[in-house]
CSV table of C-alpha atoms in Angstrom, one decimal:
chain,number,residue,atom,x,y,z
A,1,MET,CA,12.2,2.3,1.6
A,2,ILE,CA,15.5,2.6,-0.2
A,3,ILE,CA,16.0,5.8,-2.1
A,4,THR,CA,18.5,6.2,-5.0
A,5,CYS,CA,19.3,8.8,-7.6
A,6,GLU,CA,20.2,6.1,-10.0
A,7,ASP,CA,17.9,5.3,-12.9
A,8,ILE,CA,16.1,2.0,-12.3
A,9,TYR,CA,14.1,-0.4,-14.4
A,10,THR,CA,12.7,-3.9,-14.4
A,11,HIS,CA,12.7,-6.6,-17.1
A,12,GLY,CA,10.5,-5.4,-20.0
A,13,THR,CA,10.4,-1.7,-19.0
A,14,ASN,CA,12.4,1.3,-20.1
A,15,TYR,CA,12.4,2.7,-16.6
A,16,ILE,CA,10.3,2.8,-13.3
A,17,PHE,CA,9.9,5.5,-10.7
A,18,GLY,CA,9.8,2.9,-7.9
A,19,LEU,CA,9.1,-0.7,-7.0
A,20,ALA,CA,7.8,-2.3,-3.8
A,21,THR,CA,6.5,-5.5,-2.4
A,22,THR,CA,5.0,-6.1,1.0
A,23,GLY,CA,7.4,-4.8,3.6
A,24,GLY,CA,9.6,-2.5,1.6
A,25,GLY,CA,10.6,-0.9,-1.7
A,26,LEU,CA,13.0,1.1,-3.9
A,27,ILE,CA,12.5,4.7,-5.3
A,28,SER,CA,14.6,6.4,-7.8
A,29,SER,CA,14.6,10.2,-7.9
A,30,ALA,CA,16.2,10.2,-11.4
A,31,ARG,CA,13.2,10.5,-13.7
A,32,ILE,CA,10.9,12.2,-11.2
A,33,ASP,CA,12.8,15.5,-11.6
A,34,PRO,CA,11.6,17.4,-14.7
A,35,LYS,CA,15.2,18.4,-15.4
A,36,PHE,CA,15.9,14.8,-16.4
A,37,TRP,CA,13.6,15.4,-19.3
A,38,ASP,CA,15.2,18.6,-20.6
A,39,GLY,CA,14.4,18.9,-24.3
A,40,VAL,CA,11.0,17.2,-24.2
A,41,PRO,CA,8.5,19.9,-25.0
A,42,GLU,CA,5.6,18.4,-23.2
A,43,ILE,CA,7.5,18.5,-19.9
A,44,PHE,CA,9.4,21.8,-20.3
A,45,HIS,CA,6.9,23.9,-18.4
A,46,TYR,CA,7.1,21.5,-15.4
A,47,SER,CA,10.8,22.2,-15.0
A,48,LYS,CA,10.0,25.8,-13.9
A,49,GLY,CA,8.3,24.4,-10.7
A,50,GLY,CA,11.7,24.0,-9.0
A,51,ASN,CA,12.3,22.0,-5.8
A,52,GLU,CA,8.7,22.3,-4.5
A,53,PHE,CA,7.4,20.6,-7.6
A,54,PHE,CA,10.0,17.9,-7.5
A,55,LEU,CA,9.3,17.2,-3.8
A,56,LYS,CA,5.5,16.9,-4.5
A,57,GLN,CA,6.2,14.4,-7.2
A,58,PHE,CA,8.7,12.5,-5.1
A,59,ALA,CA,6.1,12.4,-2.3
A,60,LYS,CA,3.6,10.8,-4.7
A,61,VAL,CA,6.0,8.1,-5.6
A,62,LEU,CA,6.9,7.5,-2.0
A,63,LEU,CA,3.3,7.2,-1.0
A,64,HIS,CA,2.5,5.0,-4.0
A,65,GLU,CA,5.3,2.6,-3.1
A,66,ALA,CA,4.4,2.7,0.6
A,67,GLY,CA,0.9,1.7,-0.5
A,68,HIS,CA,2.3,-1.4,-2.3
A,69,ALA,CA,4.5,-2.2,0.7
A,70,LEU,CA,1.2,-2.2,2.7
A,71,SER,CA,-0.5,-4.5,0.2
A,72,LEU,CA,-2.4,-2.1,-2.0
A,73,ASP,CA,-2.7,-2.7,-5.7
A,74,HIS,CA,-2.9,-0.2,-8.5
A,75,CYS,CA,-6.0,1.8,-8.8
A,76,ARG,CA,-8.0,3.0,-11.8
A,77,ASP,CA,-9.1,6.3,-10.2
A,78,LEU,CA,-7.3,9.1,-12.1
A,79,GLY,CA,-6.7,11.2,-9.0
A,80,CYS,CA,-5.5,8.4,-6.8
A,81,VAL,CA,-1.8,8.2,-5.8
A,82,MET,CA,-2.1,4.4,-6.4
A,83,ARG,CA,-2.8,4.9,-10.1
A,84,TYR,CA,0.0,3.4,-12.2
A,85,SER,CA,2.3,6.0,-13.8
A,86,ASN,CA,3.8,5.0,-17.1
A,87,SER,CA,5.3,8.4,-17.8
A,88,PRO,CA,6.3,11.6,-16.1
A,89,LEU,CA,3.2,13.3,-17.4
A,90,GLU,CA,1.0,10.6,-15.8
A,91,LEU,CA,2.9,11.0,-12.5
A,92,TYR,CA,2.6,14.8,-12.6
A,93,SER,CA,-1.2,14.7,-13.4
A,94,LYS,CA,-2.3,12.2,-10.8
A,95,GLY,CA,-3.4,13.2,-7.2
A,96,GLY,CA,-1.1,13.1,-4.2
A,97,ASP,CA,-3.3,11.1,-1.9
A,98,PHE,CA,-5.3,7.8,-1.7
A,99,CYS,CA,-8.8,7.8,-3.1
A,100,SER,CA,-11.5,6.7,-0.6
A,101,ARG,CA,-11.5,3.2,-1.9
A,102,CYS,CA,-7.7,2.7,-1.5
A,103,TRP,CA,-7.8,4.5,1.9
A,104,ASN,CA,-10.5,2.0,3.1
A,105,ARG,CA,-8.4,-0.9,1.8
A,106,LEU,CA,-5.4,0.4,3.5
A,107,VAL,CA,-7.2,0.7,6.8
A,108,ALA,CA,-8.6,-2.8,6.4
A,109,ASN,CA,-5.1,-4.2,5.5
A,110,LEU,CA,-3.7,-2.6,8.6
A,111,GLY,CA,-6.5,-4.0,10.7
A,112,ALA,CA,-7.4,-0.5,12.0
A,113,LYS,CA,-10.8,0.4,13.2
A,114,ASP,CA,-12.8,3.7,12.7
């Protein structure tokens, strides 16, 4: 994984938190930090979480992109870290781990046994 503090985007998007394909990826810390969104009322109270909050959100993006690098697709489970995040609020509200379905797919993709 490559990590940058630069804002990143792909064609047709305003921004992305990260991007990965099988084998590697790129993560931007720029929009993960609630301080980036100063002045947006819906996000204001998240900025009080400090570094601990930022690190938890960064870990979600890292785990999400690692999942893609290991051949996982997006998930519809609201609590799953593989759920697509189209906004900081969606990132902040989703879980920080794989759901059981994605975990099982990950284990199968890696060829691991119980």
